[in-house]
Amino acid sequence: MDCAGHWVYGLTRMEPDIADFYIPGSTQDQGIRINFHLPHSPTTVDTDGYAVPPGVHTYAYLDVTKYISLRSDNWGDCVNFPLPHYNVYSYEACVNNIIASEIWDQCHCRLIFQLGDTPTCKPKDMITCVQPFASDQLTDISVQRESYGCWNPCEDWKFQVTMSYSSLPKSRALKFIAETLNITGENARENLILLDMSFKSLDFFTMQQQKATTITETLRRSLYRSRRCERFLATDLQLHMIQQKTKS
């Protein structure tokens, strides 16, 4: 239940984010970035992440939409085949595997967030090989995904996120939070990340792809449905009249 007394479905995270521990020159921002995705799909926080700054109370509300696409053998172009290191196919996992393969061929290592048992890239590898290679080649993979065999999955879930923010309290609540994390109140105001994530509701929308039809076919189907509706109404009217005669 939130502060206004409404029931919500989600979780609350409270974490200290100490800017003094950041590696110099690694970032110009303070805080974290979050990304909502399915458990079997890798995160894309670098491109689809939402910024969560410290010192404020952040609320993230989620709307969920399910997409069902037609297979390539049924007038569609979706695919669903097994991938290395992933139990379920997803577009993000397909692109991630191709990027991992390209980096391994070029630099003989893998990024720390990529799955596998090959050696991870060291800081020297990142500077001398991965970053120059990534700026030229990896963008091309994401743009020309079809040529690499990465198509949309036959079933996918998307999360539409609405973010809102409020300031942290200045009274006993902030003191309680600081004591819980064993930090000072001023430190909490400068470094504390307080995040509430919840679904707007427990239902979701479903978007299902249908086979393309011509205008003539669409009109024929509409006429067929209208005639069925007329027959249903006529039958219902006859039954109603029979019931009225029976009662009289």
PDB file of C-alpha atoms in Angstrom:
ATOM      1  CA  MET A   1       0.000   0.000   0.000  1.00  0.00           C
ATOM      2  CA  ASP A   2       1.380   3.400  -0.919  1.00  0.00           C
ATOM      3  CA  CYS A   3       1.355   6.607   1.127  1.00  0.00           C
ATOM      4  CA  ALA A   4      -2.104   7.535  -0.179  1.00  0.00           C
ATOM      5  CA  GLY A   5      -3.609   4.228   0.961  1.00  0.00           C
ATOM      6  CA  HIS A   6      -3.884   2.635  -2.486  1.00  0.00           C
ATOM      7  CA  TRP A   7      -2.934  -0.974  -3.081  1.00  0.00           C
ATOM      8  CA  VAL A   8       0.029  -1.400  -5.439  1.00  0.00           C
ATOM      9  CA  TYR A   9       1.760  -4.488  -6.792  1.00  0.00           C
ATOM     10  CA  GLY A  10       5.549  -4.282  -6.804  1.00  0.00           C
ATOM     11  CA  LEU A  11       8.528  -3.729  -4.543  1.00  0.00           C
ATOM     12  CA  THR A  12      10.590  -1.018  -2.867  1.00  0.00           C
ATOM     13  CA  ARG A  13      14.377  -0.738  -3.074  1.00  0.00           C
ATOM     14  CA  MET A  14      16.470   1.488  -0.818  1.00  0.00           C
ATOM     15  CA  GLU A  15      20.201   1.627  -1.586  1.00  0.00           C
ATOM     16  CA  PRO A  16      23.101   3.946  -0.775  1.00  0.00           C
ATOM     17  CA  ASP A  17      24.975   5.241  -3.807  1.00  0.00           C
ATOM     18  CA  ILE A  18      28.292   6.689  -2.652  1.00  0.00           C
ATOM     19  CA  ALA A  19      29.634   9.011  -5.337  1.00  0.00           C
ATOM     20  CA  ASP A  20      33.034   9.190  -3.585  1.00  0.00           C
ATOM     21  CA  PHE A  21      33.627   5.554  -4.595  1.00  0.00           C
ATOM     22  CA  TYR A  22      33.148   6.194  -8.321  1.00  0.00           C
ATOM     23  CA  ILE A  23      36.154   5.645 -10.573  1.00  0.00           C
ATOM     24  CA  PRO A  24      37.404   9.105 -11.655  1.00  0.00           C
ATOM     25  CA  GLY A  25      36.422   9.882 -15.224  1.00  0.00           C
ATOM     26  CA  SER A  26      34.108   6.852 -15.522  1.00  0.00           C
ATOM     27  CA  THR A  27      30.858   8.834 -15.531  1.00  0.00           C
ATOM     28  CA  GLN A  28      29.531  12.384 -15.339  1.00  0.00           C
ATOM     29  CA  ASP A  29      26.321  11.382 -13.551  1.00  0.00           C
ATOM     30  CA  GLN A  30      25.434  10.098 -10.122  1.00  0.00           C
ATOM     31  CA  GLY A  31      22.785   7.457  -9.527  1.00  0.00           C
ATOM     32  CA  ILE A  32      21.723   4.278 -11.272  1.00  0.00           C
ATOM     33  CA  ARG A  33      19.841   3.248 -14.407  1.00  0.00           C
ATOM     34  CA  ILE A  34      17.124   0.607 -14.391  1.00  0.00           C
ATOM     35  CA  ASN A  35      15.617  -1.482 -17.153  1.00  0.00           C
ATOM     36  CA  PHE A  36      12.516  -3.693 -17.077  1.00  0.00           C
ATOM     37  CA  HIS A  37      12.729  -6.934 -19.063  1.00  0.00           C
ATOM     38  CA  LEU A  38      11.694 -10.582 -19.003  1.00  0.00           C
ATOM     39  CA  PRO A  39      13.835 -12.978 -16.929  1.00  0.00           C
ATOM     40  CA  HIS A  40      14.964 -14.905 -20.024  1.00  0.00           C
ATOM     41  CA  SER A  41      15.920 -11.750 -21.950  1.00  0.00           C
ATOM     42  CA  PRO A  42      19.174  -9.828 -21.325  1.00  0.00           C
ATOM     43  CA  THR A  43      18.908  -6.275 -20.129  1.00  0.00           C
ATOM     44  CA  THR A  44      19.397  -3.318 -22.469  1.00  0.00           C
ATOM     45  CA  VAL A  45      20.034  -0.763 -19.751  1.00  0.00           C
ATOM     46  CA  ASP A  46      22.614   1.054 -21.902  1.00  0.00           C
ATOM     47  CA  THR A  47      19.989   1.976 -24.529  1.00  0.00           C
ATOM     48  CA  ASP A  48      16.623   1.577 -22.740  1.00  0.00           C
ATOM     49  CA  GLY A  49      17.557   2.397 -19.157  1.00  0.00           C
ATOM     50  CA  TYR A  50      15.740   4.915 -16.944  1.00  0.00           C
ATOM     51  CA  ALA A  51      17.807   7.209 -14.731  1.00  0.00           C
ATOM     52  CA  VAL A  52      17.189   7.096 -10.975  1.00  0.00           C
ATOM     53  CA  PRO A  53      18.975   9.968  -9.173  1.00  0.00           C
ATOM     54  CA  PRO A  54      19.929   9.947  -5.484  1.00  0.00           C
ATOM     55  CA  GLY A  55      18.302  12.209  -2.950  1.00  0.00           C
ATOM     56  CA  VAL A  56      14.759  11.790  -4.280  1.00  0.00           C
ATOM     57  CA  HIS A  57      11.989   9.223  -4.014  1.00  0.00           C
ATOM     58  CA  THR A  58      11.447   7.690  -7.468  1.00  0.00           C
ATOM     59  CA  TYR A  59       8.239   5.925  -8.523  1.00  0.00           C
ATOM     60  CA  ALA A  60       8.108   3.647 -11.570  1.00  0.00           C
ATOM     61  CA  TYR A  61       4.686   2.440 -12.759  1.00  0.00           C
ATOM     62  CA  LEU A  62       4.458  -0.273 -15.403  1.00  0.00           C
ATOM     63  CA  ASP A  63       1.894  -0.969 -18.131  1.00  0.00           C
ATOM     64  CA  VAL A  64       2.345  -4.389 -19.751  1.00  0.00           C
ATOM     65  CA  THR A  65       1.553  -5.338 -23.351  1.00  0.00           C
ATOM     66  CA  LYS A  66       1.852  -8.831 -24.816  1.00  0.00           C
ATOM     67  CA  TYR A  67       2.655  -9.132 -28.544  1.00  0.00           C
ATOM     68  CA  ILE A  68       1.851 -12.282 -30.515  1.00  0.00           C
ATOM     69  CA  SER A  69       3.268 -12.437 -34.057  1.00  0.00           C
ATOM     70  CA  LEU A  70       2.716 -14.859 -36.928  1.00  0.00           C
ATOM     71  CA  ARG A  71       5.396 -17.402 -37.768  1.00  0.00           C
ATOM     72  CA  SER A  72       7.349 -17.264 -40.998  1.00  0.00           C
ATOM     73  CA  ASP A  73       5.444 -20.331 -42.271  1.00  0.00           C
ATOM     74  CA  ASN A  74       2.111 -18.621 -41.543  1.00  0.00           C
ATOM     75  CA  TRP A  75       2.300 -15.249 -43.316  1.00  0.00           C
ATOM     76  CA  GLY A  76       4.534 -13.700 -40.649  1.00  0.00           C
ATOM     77  CA  ASP A  77       8.230 -13.163 -40.010  1.00  0.00           C
ATOM     78  CA  CYS A  78       8.738 -14.113 -36.343  1.00  0.00           C
ATOM     79  CA  VAL A  79      11.193 -16.800 -35.257  1.00  0.00           C
ATOM     80  CA  ASN A  80      11.547 -19.033 -32.226  1.00  0.00           C
ATOM     81  CA  PHE A  81      14.709 -21.116 -32.144  1.00  0.00           C
ATOM     82  CA  PRO A  82      17.116 -22.054 -29.318  1.00  0.00           C
ATOM     83  CA  LEU A  83      20.090 -19.811 -28.583  1.00  0.00           C
ATOM     84  CA  PRO A  84      23.351 -20.568 -26.791  1.00  0.00           C
ATOM     85  CA  HIS A  85      23.142 -19.692 -23.052  1.00  0.00           C
ATOM     86  CA  TYR A  86      19.416 -18.769 -23.286  1.00  0.00           C
ATOM     87  CA  ASN A  87      16.437 -21.082 -22.767  1.00  0.00           C
ATOM     88  CA  VAL A  88      13.944 -18.865 -24.616  1.00  0.00           C
ATOM     89  CA  TYR A  89      14.503 -16.914 -27.824  1.00  0.00           C
ATOM     90  CA  SER A  90      14.390 -13.116 -27.698  1.00  0.00           C
ATOM     91  CA  TYR A  91      15.642 -10.419 -30.051  1.00  0.00           C
ATOM     92  CA  GLU A  92      17.907  -8.964 -27.353  1.00  0.00           C
ATOM     93  CA  ALA A  93      19.465 -12.373 -26.651  1.00  0.00           C
ATOM     94  CA  CYS A  94      20.074 -12.956 -30.369  1.00  0.00           C
ATOM     95  CA  VAL A  95      21.853  -9.603 -30.800  1.00  0.00           C
ATOM     96  CA  ASN A  96      23.797 -10.148 -27.569  1.00  0.00           C
ATOM     97  CA  ASN A  97      25.087 -13.521 -28.772  1.00  0.00           C
ATOM     98  CA  ILE A  98      26.200 -12.077 -32.109  1.00  0.00           C
ATOM     99  CA  ILE A  99      27.991  -9.187 -30.394  1.00  0.00           C
ATOM    100  CA  ALA A 100      29.693 -11.635 -28.007  1.00  0.00           C
ATOM    101  CA  SER A 101      30.820 -13.769 -30.944  1.00  0.00           C
ATOM    102  CA  GLU A 102      32.181 -10.745 -32.840  1.00  0.00           C
ATOM    103  CA  ILE A 103      34.076  -9.468 -29.782  1.00  0.00           C
ATOM    104  CA  TRP A 104      35.540 -12.921 -29.154  1.00  0.00           C
ATOM    105  CA  ASP A 105      36.747 -13.228 -32.759  1.00  0.00           C
ATOM    106  CA  GLN A 106      38.325  -9.772 -32.630  1.00  0.00           C
ATOM    107  CA  CYS A 107      39.529  -9.409 -29.023  1.00  0.00           C
ATOM    108  CA  HIS A 108      39.449 -12.986 -27.624  1.00  0.00           C
ATOM    109  CA  CYS A 109      37.407 -12.040 -24.556  1.00  0.00           C
ATOM    110  CA  ARG A 110      33.806 -11.342 -23.574  1.00  0.00           C
ATOM    111  CA  LEU A 111      32.111  -8.431 -21.817  1.00  0.00           C
ATOM    112  CA  ILE A 112      31.440  -8.934 -18.136  1.00  0.00           C
ATOM    113  CA  PHE A 113      27.630  -9.044 -18.563  1.00  0.00           C
ATOM    114  CA  GLN A 114      27.704 -11.550 -21.414  1.00  0.00           C
ATOM    115  CA  LEU A 115      27.078 -15.221 -20.664  1.00  0.00           C
ATOM    116  CA  GLY A 116      29.639 -17.914 -21.375  1.00  0.00           C
ATOM    117  CA  ASP A 117      32.769 -19.544 -20.000  1.00  0.00           C
ATOM    118  CA  THR A 118      35.342 -17.585 -22.033  1.00  0.00           C
ATOM    119  CA  PRO A 119      37.680 -15.091 -20.274  1.00  0.00           C
ATOM    120  CA  THR A 120      36.211 -11.675 -19.532  1.00  0.00           C
ATOM    121  CA  CYS A 121      37.748  -8.559 -21.026  1.00  0.00           C
ATOM    122  CA  LYS A 122      40.289  -6.770 -18.860  1.00  0.00           C
ATOM    123  CA  PRO A 123      40.524  -2.955 -18.700  1.00  0.00           C
ATOM    124  CA  LYS A 124      43.404  -3.035 -21.175  1.00  0.00           C
ATOM    125  CA  ASP A 125      41.341  -5.149 -23.587  1.00  0.00           C
ATOM    126  CA  MET A 126      38.447  -2.694 -23.316  1.00  0.00           C
ATOM    127  CA  ILE A 127      40.627   0.320 -24.165  1.00  0.00           C
ATOM    128  CA  THR A 128      42.839  -1.160 -26.864  1.00  0.00           C
ATOM    129  CA  CYS A 129      40.410  -3.507 -28.633  1.00  0.00           C
ATOM    130  CA  VAL A 130      36.756  -3.591 -27.558  1.00  0.00           C
ATOM    131  CA  GLN A 131      36.002   0.145 -27.621  1.00  0.00           C
ATOM    132  CA  PRO A 132      37.577   0.859 -31.053  1.00  0.00           C
ATOM    133  CA  PHE A 133      35.934  -2.244 -32.474  1.00  0.00           C
ATOM    134  CA  ALA A 134      32.560  -1.482 -30.893  1.00  0.00           C
ATOM    135  CA  SER A 135      32.371   2.027 -32.311  1.00  0.00           C
ATOM    136  CA  ASP A 136      32.650   0.707 -35.879  1.00  0.00           C
ATOM    137  CA  GLN A 137      31.097  -2.760 -35.929  1.00  0.00           C
ATOM    138  CA  LEU A 138      28.587  -3.267 -33.117  1.00  0.00           C
ATOM    139  CA  THR A 139      26.286  -0.445 -34.196  1.00  0.00           C
ATOM    140  CA  ASP A 140      25.974  -2.097 -37.596  1.00  0.00           C
ATOM    141  CA  ILE A 141      24.748  -5.306 -35.941  1.00  0.00           C
ATOM    142  CA  SER A 142      21.862  -3.528 -34.210  1.00  0.00           C
ATOM    143  CA  VAL A 143      20.862  -1.605 -37.347  1.00  0.00           C
ATOM    144  CA  GLN A 144      21.058  -4.514 -39.805  1.00  0.00           C
ATOM    145  CA  ARG A 145      19.676  -7.154 -37.468  1.00  0.00           C
ATOM    146  CA  GLU A 146      17.804  -9.092 -40.185  1.00  0.00           C
ATOM    147  CA  SER A 147      21.004  -9.813 -42.101  1.00  0.00           C
ATOM    148  CA  TYR A 148      22.389 -11.444 -38.939  1.00  0.00           C
ATOM    149  CA  GLY A 149      19.276 -13.608 -38.449  1.00  0.00           C
ATOM    150  CA  CYS A 150      17.782 -11.696 -35.511  1.00  0.00           C
ATOM    151  CA  TRP A 151      14.044 -11.318 -36.090  1.00  0.00           C
ATOM    152  CA  ASN A 152      11.207 -10.539 -33.729  1.00  0.00           C
ATOM    153  CA  PRO A 153      10.107 -13.355 -31.382  1.00  0.00           C
ATOM    154  CA  CYS A 154       6.701 -14.952 -31.870  1.00  0.00           C
ATOM    155  CA  GLU A 155       5.708 -13.917 -28.353  1.00  0.00           C
ATOM    156  CA  ASP A 156       7.075 -10.866 -26.587  1.00  0.00           C
ATOM    157  CA  TRP A 157       6.263  -8.625 -23.637  1.00  0.00           C
ATOM    158  CA  LYS A 158       6.869  -4.884 -23.507  1.00  0.00           C
ATOM    159  CA  PHE A 159       6.815  -2.617 -20.460  1.00  0.00           C
ATOM    160  CA  GLN A 160       5.705   0.990 -20.775  1.00  0.00           C
ATOM    161  CA  VAL A 161       7.176   2.874 -17.811  1.00  0.00           C
ATOM    162  CA  THR A 162       5.876   6.068 -16.224  1.00  0.00           C
ATOM    163  CA  MET A 163       8.319   7.774 -13.865  1.00  0.00           C
ATOM    164  CA  SER A 164       7.588  10.356 -11.182  1.00  0.00           C
ATOM    165  CA  TYR A 165       9.702  11.868  -8.424  1.00  0.00           C
ATOM    166  CA  SER A 166       9.301  13.464  -5.002  1.00  0.00           C
ATOM    167  CA  SER A 167      11.783  14.920  -2.524  1.00  0.00           C
ATOM    168  CA  LEU A 168      12.956  13.001   0.513  1.00  0.00           C
ATOM    169  CA  PRO A 169      11.466  14.067   3.865  1.00  0.00           C
ATOM    170  CA  LYS A 170      13.398  16.369   6.176  1.00  0.00           C
ATOM    171  CA  SER A 171      11.907  15.096   9.435  1.00  0.00           C
ATOM    172  CA  ARG A 172      12.152  11.891  11.461  1.00  0.00           C
ATOM    173  CA  ALA A 173      11.546   9.699   8.440  1.00  0.00           C
ATOM    174  CA  LEU A 174      14.900  10.690   6.920  1.00  0.00           C
ATOM    175  CA  LYS A 175      16.597  10.134  10.287  1.00  0.00           C
ATOM    176  CA  PHE A 176      15.056   6.667  10.510  1.00  0.00           C
ATOM    177  CA  ILE A 177      16.226   5.820   6.981  1.00  0.00           C
ATOM    178  CA  ALA A 178      19.743   7.074   7.756  1.00  0.00           C
ATOM    179  CA  GLU A 179      19.937   5.019  10.944  1.00  0.00           C
ATOM    180  CA  THR A 180      18.699   1.937   9.118  1.00  0.00           C
ATOM    181  CA  LEU A 181      21.541   2.225   6.581  1.00  0.00           C
ATOM    182  CA  ASN A 182      24.043   3.369   9.222  1.00  0.00           C
ATOM    183  CA  ILE A 183      24.748   6.675   7.463  1.00  0.00           C
ATOM    184  CA  THR A 184      24.202  10.321   8.361  1.00  0.00           C
ATOM    185  CA  GLY A 185      21.148  12.308   7.335  1.00  0.00           C
ATOM    186  CA  GLU A 186      23.193  14.555   5.044  1.00  0.00           C
ATOM    187  CA  ASN A 187      24.797  11.514   3.442  1.00  0.00           C
ATOM    188  CA  ALA A 188      21.362  10.002   2.894  1.00  0.00           C
ATOM    189  CA  ARG A 189      20.115  13.165   1.195  1.00  0.00           C
ATOM    190  CA  GLU A 190      23.118  13.223  -1.160  1.00  0.00           C
ATOM    191  CA  ASN A 191      23.542   9.508  -1.881  1.00  0.00           C
ATOM    192  CA  LEU A 192      20.389   7.578  -0.968  1.00  0.00           C
ATOM    193  CA  ILE A 193      18.413   5.958  -3.786  1.00  0.00           C
ATOM    194  CA  LEU A 194      14.789   5.216  -2.879  1.00  0.00           C
ATOM    195  CA  LEU A 195      12.843   3.451  -5.622  1.00  0.00           C
ATOM    196  CA  ASP A 196       9.266   2.134  -5.740  1.00  0.00           C
ATOM    197  CA  MET A 197       8.396  -0.138  -8.692  1.00  0.00           C
ATOM    198  CA  SER A 198       4.855  -1.362  -9.232  1.00  0.00           C
ATOM    199  CA  PHE A 199       2.339  -2.431 -11.862  1.00  0.00           C
ATOM    200  CA  LYS A 200      -0.511  -0.053 -12.532  1.00  0.00           C
ATOM    201  CA  SER A 201      -2.830  -3.086 -12.502  1.00  0.00           C
ATOM    202  CA  LEU A 202      -2.639  -6.874 -12.700  1.00  0.00           C
ATOM    203  CA  ASP A 203      -4.160  -7.067 -16.195  1.00  0.00           C
ATOM    204  CA  PHE A 204      -2.396  -6.441 -19.502  1.00  0.00           C
ATOM    205  CA  PHE A 205      -3.113  -5.726 -23.171  1.00  0.00           C
ATOM    206  CA  THR A 206      -2.621  -8.306 -25.908  1.00  0.00           C
ATOM    207  CA  MET A 207      -1.722  -7.299 -29.469  1.00  0.00           C
ATOM    208  CA  GLN A 208      -2.049 -10.228 -31.883  1.00  0.00           C
ATOM    209  CA  GLN A 209      -0.917 -10.103 -35.497  1.00  0.00           C
ATOM    210  CA  GLN A 210      -3.397 -11.311 -38.122  1.00  0.00           C
ATOM    211  CA  LYS A 211      -2.924 -12.356 -41.716  1.00  0.00           C
ATOM    212  CA  ALA A 212      -3.137  -9.420 -44.111  1.00  0.00           C
ATOM    213  CA  THR A 213      -6.401  -9.168 -46.080  1.00  0.00           C
ATOM    214  CA  THR A 214      -7.678  -7.129 -48.991  1.00  0.00           C
ATOM    215  CA  ILE A 215     -10.427  -4.517 -48.724  1.00  0.00           C
ATOM    216  CA  THR A 216     -12.838  -6.912 -50.442  1.00  0.00           C
ATOM    217  CA  GLU A 217     -12.068  -9.664 -47.930  1.00  0.00           C
ATOM    218  CA  THR A 218     -12.514  -7.257 -45.011  1.00  0.00           C
ATOM    219  CA  LEU A 219     -15.922  -6.129 -46.326  1.00  0.00           C
ATOM    220  CA  ARG A 220     -16.977  -9.734 -46.905  1.00  0.00           C
ATOM    221  CA  ARG A 221     -16.113 -10.671 -43.322  1.00  0.00           C
ATOM    222  CA  SER A 222     -17.919  -7.607 -41.969  1.00  0.00           C
ATOM    223  CA  LEU A 223     -21.009  -8.476 -44.007  1.00  0.00           C
ATOM    224  CA  TYR A 224     -20.826 -12.085 -42.814  1.00  0.00           C
ATOM    225  CA  ARG A 225     -20.672 -10.977 -39.160  1.00  0.00           C
ATOM    226  CA  SER A 226     -23.565  -8.541 -39.613  1.00  0.00           C
ATOM    227  CA  ARG A 227     -25.737 -11.265 -41.162  1.00  0.00           C
ATOM    228  CA  ARG A 228     -24.905 -13.627 -38.311  1.00  0.00           C
ATOM    229  CA  CYS A 229     -25.853 -10.885 -35.869  1.00  0.00           C
ATOM    230  CA  GLU A 230     -29.172 -10.301 -37.693  1.00  0.00           C
ATOM    231  CA  ARG A 231     -29.985 -14.017 -37.589  1.00  0.00           C
ATOM    232  CA  PHE A 232     -29.141 -14.146 -33.890  1.00  0.00           C
ATOM    233  CA  LEU A 233     -31.374 -11.149 -33.125  1.00  0.00           C
ATOM    234  CA  ALA A 234     -34.220 -12.627 -35.185  1.00  0.00           C
ATOM    235  CA  THR A 235     -33.944 -15.962 -33.355  1.00  0.00           C
ATOM    236  CA  ASP A 236     -33.837 -14.203 -29.988  1.00  0.00           C
ATOM    237  CA  LEU A 237     -36.931 -12.159 -30.921  1.00  0.00           C
ATOM    238  CA  GLN A 238     -38.831 -15.305 -31.940  1.00  0.00           C
ATOM    239  CA  LEU A 239     -37.970 -17.020 -28.664  1.00  0.00           C
ATOM    240  CA  HIS A 240     -39.116 -13.946 -26.754  1.00  0.00           C
ATOM    241  CA  MET A 241     -42.450 -13.939 -28.616  1.00  0.00           C
ATOM    242  CA  ILE A 242     -42.946 -17.665 -27.929  1.00  0.00           C
ATOM    243  CA  GLN A 243     -42.314 -17.076 -24.222  1.00  0.00           C
ATOM    244  CA  GLN A 244     -44.845 -14.238 -24.170  1.00  0.00           C
ATOM    245  CA  LYS A 245     -47.498 -16.443 -25.863  1.00  0.00           C
ATOM    246  CA  THR A 246     -46.807 -19.245 -23.399  1.00  0.00           C
ATOM    247  CA  LYS A 247     -47.329 -16.936 -20.445  1.00  0.00           C
ATOM    248  CA  SER A 248     -50.606 -15.575 -21.865  1.00  0.00           C
TER     249      SER A 248
END
